PDB file of C-alpha atoms in Angstrom:
ATOM      1  CA  UNK A  10       0.000   0.000   0.000  1.00 70.00           C
ATOM      2  CA  UNK A  11       1.302   3.418  -0.900  1.00 82.00           C
ATOM      3  CA  UNK A  12       0.844   6.298   1.519  1.00 93.00           C
ATOM      4  CA  UNK A  13       0.489  10.087   1.162  1.00 95.00           C
ATOM      5  CA  UNK A  14      -0.906   9.911  -2.369  1.00 93.00           C
ATOM      6  CA  UNK A  15      -2.951  12.391  -4.362  1.00 93.00           C
ATOM      7  CA  UNK A  16      -5.779  11.475  -6.707  1.00 92.00           C
ATOM      8  CA  UNK A  17      -6.065  12.676 -10.322  1.00 92.00           C
ATOM      9  CA  UNK A  18      -7.542  15.989  -9.084  1.00 93.00           C
ATOM     10  CA  UNK A  19      -4.632  16.625  -6.712  1.00 94.00           C
ATOM     11  CA  UNK A  20      -6.650  15.812  -3.588  1.00 94.00           C
ATOM     12  CA  UNK A  21      -5.448  13.613  -0.737  1.00 94.00           C
ATOM     13  CA  UNK A  22      -6.503  10.018  -1.183  1.00 94.00           C
ATOM     14  CA  UNK A  23      -6.049   6.932   0.981  1.00 94.00           C
ATOM     15  CA  UNK A  24      -3.767   6.537   3.989  1.00 95.00           C
ATOM     16  CA  UNK A  25      -1.754   9.577   5.094  1.00 94.00           C
ATOM     17  CA  UNK A  26       0.888  10.104   7.775  1.00 92.00           C
ATOM     18  CA  UNK A  27       2.183  13.581   8.599  1.00 88.00           C
ATOM     19  CA  UNK A  28       5.007  15.116  10.596  1.00 83.00           C
ATOM     20  CA  UNK A  29       2.686  15.992  13.500  1.00 83.00           C
ATOM     21  CA  UNK A  30       1.916  12.352  14.324  1.00 87.00           C
ATOM     22  CA  UNK A  31      -1.425  11.995  12.566  1.00 90.00           C
ATOM     23  CA  UNK A  32      -2.515   8.915  10.688  1.00 93.00           C
ATOM     24  CA  UNK A  33      -5.632   9.529   8.644  1.00 94.00           C
ATOM     25  CA  UNK A  34      -7.672   8.323   5.703  1.00 94.00           C
ATOM     26  CA  UNK A  35      -8.868  10.576   2.911  1.00 94.00           C
ATOM     27  CA  UNK A  36     -11.328  10.248   0.057  1.00 93.00           C
ATOM     28  CA  UNK A  37     -11.850  13.080  -2.425  1.00 91.00           C
ATOM     29  CA  UNK A  38      -9.572  15.287  -0.305  1.00 93.00           C
ATOM     30  CA  UNK A  39     -11.716  14.940   2.850  1.00 94.00           C
ATOM     31  CA  UNK A  40     -11.232  12.957   6.035  1.00 93.00           C
ATOM     32  CA  UNK A  41     -13.115   9.705   5.575  1.00 93.00           C
ATOM     33  CA  UNK A  42     -12.414   7.087   8.227  1.00 92.00           C
ATOM     34  CA  UNK A  43     -10.279   7.127  11.353  1.00 92.00           C
ATOM     35  CA  UNK A  44      -7.938   9.957  12.286  1.00 93.00           C
ATOM     36  CA  UNK A  45      -5.473   8.977  14.989  1.00 94.00           C
ATOM     37  CA  UNK A  46      -2.967  11.244  16.737  1.00 92.00           C
ATOM     38  CA  UNK A  47       0.144   9.505  18.050  1.00 91.00           C
ATOM     39  CA  UNK A  48       2.829  10.921  20.320  1.00 89.00           C
ATOM     40  CA  UNK A  49       6.260   9.627  21.277  1.00 81.00           C
ATOM     41  CA  UNK A  50       8.468  10.613  24.190  1.00 73.00           C
ATOM     42  CA  UNK A  51      11.963  11.678  23.120  1.00 74.00           C
ATOM     43  CA  UNK A  52      13.657   9.096  25.359  1.00 76.00           C
ATOM     44  CA  UNK A  53      11.294   6.269  24.456  1.00 73.00           C
ATOM     45  CA  UNK A  54      10.912   4.408  21.171  1.00 76.00           C
ATOM     46  CA  UNK A  55       7.259   3.529  21.785  1.00 80.00           C
ATOM     47  CA  UNK A  56       4.354   5.635  20.609  1.00 83.00           C
ATOM     48  CA  UNK A  57       0.985   6.044  22.241  1.00 88.00           C
ATOM     49  CA  UNK A  58      -2.385   7.138  20.942  1.00 92.00           C
ATOM     50  CA  UNK A  59      -3.495  10.564  22.182  1.00 92.00           C
ATOM     51  CA  UNK A  60      -6.913  10.434  20.542  1.00 93.00           C
ATOM     52  CA  UNK A  61      -8.847   8.851  17.728  1.00 94.00           C
ATOM     53  CA  UNK A  62     -11.904  10.069  15.894  1.00 92.00           C
ATOM     54  CA  UNK A  63     -14.030   8.774  13.052  1.00 90.00           C
ATOM     55  CA  UNK A  64     -14.921  10.928  10.040  1.00 90.00           C
ATOM     56  CA  UNK A  65     -17.423  10.509   7.250  1.00 90.00           C
ATOM     57  CA  UNK A  66     -17.211  12.791   4.209  1.00 90.00           C
ATOM     58  CA  UNK A  67     -15.115  15.375   6.064  1.00 88.00           C
ATOM     59  CA  UNK A  68     -17.323  15.564   9.165  1.00 85.00           C
ATOM     60  CA  UNK A  69     -16.776  13.954  12.562  1.00 85.00           C
ATOM     61  CA  UNK A  70     -19.072  10.989  13.072  1.00 83.00           C
ATOM     62  CA  UNK A  71     -19.653   8.094  15.394  1.00 82.00           C
ATOM     63  CA  UNK A  72     -17.054   8.586  18.139  1.00 88.00           C
ATOM     64  CA  UNK A  73     -14.090  10.460  19.580  1.00 91.00           C
ATOM     65  CA  UNK A  74     -11.855   8.867  22.215  1.00 94.00           C
ATOM     66  CA  UNK A  75      -9.116  10.683  24.148  1.00 93.00           C
ATOM     67  CA  UNK A  76      -6.532   8.707  26.120  1.00 94.00           C
ATOM     68  CA  UNK A  77      -4.398   9.709  29.094  1.00 91.00           C
ATOM     69  CA  UNK A  78      -0.625   9.222  29.227  1.00 87.00           C
ATOM     70  CA  UNK A  79      -1.102   5.631  30.446  1.00 88.00           C
ATOM     71  CA  UNK A  80      -3.393   4.587  27.600  1.00 89.00           C
ATOM     72  CA  UNK A  81      -6.608   4.730  29.642  1.00 93.00           C
ATOM     73  CA  UNK A  82      -9.724   6.287  28.148  1.00 94.00           C
ATOM     74  CA  UNK A  83     -10.083   9.771  29.597  1.00 94.00           C
ATOM     75  CA  UNK A  84     -12.980  11.139  27.557  1.00 94.00           C
ATOM     76  CA  UNK A  85     -15.305   9.657  24.976  1.00 94.00           C
ATOM     77  CA  UNK A  86     -17.894  11.264  22.695  1.00 92.00           C
ATOM     78  CA  UNK A  87     -20.455   8.961  21.100  1.00 92.00           C
ATOM     79  CA  UNK A  88     -23.466   9.726  18.918  1.00 88.00           C
ATOM     80  CA  UNK A  89     -21.474  12.549  17.287  1.00 85.00           C
ATOM     81  CA  UNK A  90     -24.175  14.480  15.384  1.00 85.00           C
ATOM     82  CA  UNK A  91     -24.925  17.919  13.986  1.00 85.00           C
ATOM     83  CA  UNK A  92     -26.295  20.100  16.809  1.00 85.00           C
ATOM     84  CA  UNK A  93     -30.038  20.066  16.259  1.00 84.00           C
ATOM     85  CA  UNK A  94     -31.236  19.434  19.823  1.00 83.00           C
ATOM     86  CA  UNK A  95     -29.349  22.087  21.820  1.00 81.00           C
ATOM     87  CA  UNK A  96     -29.253  25.172  19.589  1.00 73.00           C
ATOM     88  CA  UNK A  97     -29.048  28.241  21.823  1.00 70.00           C
ATOM     89  CA  UNK A  98     -28.349  26.170  24.940  1.00 71.00           C
ATOM     90  CA  UNK A  99     -24.898  27.602  25.690  1.00 68.00           C
ATOM     91  CA  UNK A 100     -24.537  29.801  28.766  1.00 66.00           C
ATOM     92  CA  UNK A 101     -20.924  30.913  28.684  1.00 62.00           C
ATOM     93  CA  UNK A 102     -20.475  31.972  25.082  1.00 58.00           C
ATOM     94  CA  UNK A 103     -22.049  34.865  23.195  1.00 60.00           C
ATOM     95  CA  UNK A 104     -25.051  34.515  20.874  1.00 60.00           C
ATOM     96  CA  UNK A 105     -22.527  34.501  18.015  1.00 66.00           C
ATOM     97  CA  UNK A 106     -20.926  31.323  19.338  1.00 68.00           C
ATOM     98  CA  UNK A 107     -21.148  28.412  16.988  1.00 77.00           C
ATOM     99  CA  UNK A 108     -21.766  24.922  18.355  1.00 83.00           C
ATOM    100  CA  UNK A 109     -22.235  22.840  15.204  1.00 84.00           C
ATOM    101  CA  UNK A 110     -21.955  19.445  16.936  1.00 86.00           C
ATOM    102  CA  UNK A 111     -23.537  17.558  19.795  1.00 89.00           C
ATOM    103  CA  UNK A 112     -22.331  14.306  21.322  1.00 92.00           C
ATOM    104  CA  UNK A 113     -23.118  12.069  24.244  1.00 94.00           C
ATOM    105  CA  UNK A 114     -20.098  12.319  26.526  1.00 94.00           C
ATOM    106  CA  UNK A 115     -18.476   9.934  28.978  1.00 96.00           C
ATOM    107  CA  UNK A 116     -15.819  11.308  31.342  1.00 95.00           C
ATOM    108  CA  UNK A 117     -13.614   8.859  33.267  1.00 96.00           C
ATOM    109  CA  UNK A 118     -11.453   8.916  36.387  1.00 95.00           C
ATOM    110  CA  UNK A 119      -7.785   7.918  35.853  1.00 93.00           C
ATOM    111  CA  UNK A 120      -8.578   4.412  37.152  1.00 92.00           C
ATOM    112  CA  UNK A 121     -11.138   3.934  34.354  1.00 91.00           C
ATOM    113  CA  UNK A 122     -14.238   4.393  36.505  1.00 94.00           C
ATOM    114  CA  UNK A 123     -17.027   6.495  35.020  1.00 95.00           C
ATOM    115  CA  UNK A 124     -16.982  10.030  36.469  1.00 96.00           C
ATOM    116  CA  UNK A 125     -19.829  11.655  34.483  1.00 96.00           C
ATOM    117  CA  UNK A 126     -22.063  11.269  31.441  1.00 97.00           C
ATOM    118  CA  UNK A 127     -24.436  13.478  29.490  1.00 95.00           C
ATOM    119  CA  UNK A 128     -24.838  15.599  26.355  1.00 93.00           C
ATOM    120  CA  UNK A 129     -22.256  18.139  25.228  1.00 91.00           C
ATOM    121  CA  UNK A 130     -22.447  20.801  22.550  1.00 89.00           C
ATOM    122  CA  UNK A 131     -19.175  21.266  20.708  1.00 88.00           C
ATOM    123  CA  UNK A 132     -17.612  23.969  18.595  1.00 83.00           C
ATOM    124  CA  UNK A 133     -15.422  23.338  15.566  1.00 78.00           C
ATOM    125  CA  UNK A 134     -12.484  22.628  17.889  1.00 74.00           C
ATOM    126  CA  UNK A 135     -14.442  19.779  19.486  1.00 68.00           C
ATOM    127  CA  UNK A 136     -11.319  18.235  20.942  1.00 68.00           C
ATOM    128  CA  UNK A 137     -10.961  21.014  23.513  1.00 65.00           C
ATOM    129  CA  UNK A 138     -14.063  23.197  23.324  1.00 74.00           C
ATOM    130  CA  UNK A 139     -17.432  22.026  24.542  1.00 82.00           C
ATOM    131  CA  UNK A 140     -20.180  22.799  26.997  1.00 86.00           C
ATOM    132  CA  UNK A 141     -22.339  20.445  29.031  1.00 89.00           C
ATOM    133  CA  UNK A 142     -26.071  20.746  28.391  1.00 89.00           C
ATOM    134  CA  UNK A 143     -29.184  19.001  29.621  1.00 88.00           C
ATOM    135  CA  UNK A 144     -29.155  16.460  32.436  1.00 92.00           C
ATOM    136  CA  UNK A 145     -25.829  14.941  33.502  1.00 94.00           C
ATOM    137  CA  UNK A 146     -25.105  12.114  35.915  1.00 96.00           C
ATOM    138  CA  UNK A 147     -21.983  12.409  38.089  1.00 96.00           C
ATOM    139  CA  UNK A 148     -20.454   9.535  40.038  1.00 96.00           C
ATOM    140  CA  UNK A 149     -17.964   9.518  42.869  1.00 94.00           C
ATOM    141  CA  UNK A 150     -15.399   6.733  43.172  1.00 93.00           C
ATOM    142  CA  UNK A 151     -17.808   4.731  45.331  1.00 92.00           C
ATOM    143  CA  UNK A 152     -20.447   4.791  42.578  1.00 87.00           C
ATOM    144  CA  UNK A 153     -22.783   7.259  44.280  1.00 94.00           C
ATOM    145  CA  UNK A 154     -24.734   9.272  41.714  1.00 95.00           C
ATOM    146  CA  UNK A 155     -25.641  12.954  41.591  1.00 95.00           C
ATOM    147  CA  UNK A 156     -27.782  14.458  38.814  1.00 94.00           C
ATOM    148  CA  UNK A 157     -27.260  18.006  37.551  1.00 91.00           C
ATOM    149  CA  UNK A 158     -29.567  19.741  35.064  1.00 88.00           C
ATOM    150  CA  UNK A 159     -27.515  22.268  33.096  1.00 84.00           C
ATOM    151  CA  UNK A 160     -30.626  23.656  31.406  1.00 79.00           C
ATOM    152  CA  UNK A 161     -31.646  25.385  34.638  1.00 70.00           C
ATOM    153  CA  UNK A 162     -30.671  29.034  34.887  1.00 61.00           C
ATOM    154  CA  UNK A 163     -29.181  28.733  38.377  1.00 55.00           C
ATOM    155  CA  UNK A 164     -26.797  25.924  37.398  1.00 53.00           C
ATOM    156  CA  UNK A 165     -23.366  27.266  36.574  1.00 51.00           C
ATOM    157  CA  UNK A 166     -21.761  26.663  33.221  1.00 45.00           C
ATOM    158  CA  UNK A 167     -19.639  23.539  33.041  1.00 48.00           C
ATOM    159  CA  UNK A 168     -16.810  23.351  30.557  1.00 46.00           C
ATOM    160  CA  UNK A 169     -15.875  19.952  29.168  1.00 49.00           C
ATOM    161  CA  UNK A 170     -12.178  19.265  29.607  1.00 45.00           C
TER     162      UNK A 170
END
């Protein structure tokens, strides 16, 4: 298999690796399939996955998974969709803010135990910029649950990190 190829129109096609540590698939010049970011410590010859995300026709789809430095899942978005359910739900940003995506989010403790879950609205930089919306369930390390409704005016904004 050849990598880093262009099609007859000069658009990226197939498997690509770049100098920043990304492995991705392209079709017609758009992301189409998994995009995986790898990192490698200078003193270590092994690489680890930082995150992986699925794309379809240039748009994020299906899932996004971020890993901690030990390879444990830290954050996971599923049901990655265009934002049709939470338009205007943001509290922190201005009315000009753009949240084109929504995803069901799972947040984990370093030991792999579920810390929280609920819906998030995401801007174009969905890897680092999002806001919790709707009803979320939070869990302590003993499994005790607390529910928070971010649609209520008196509930403070919660940034997804």
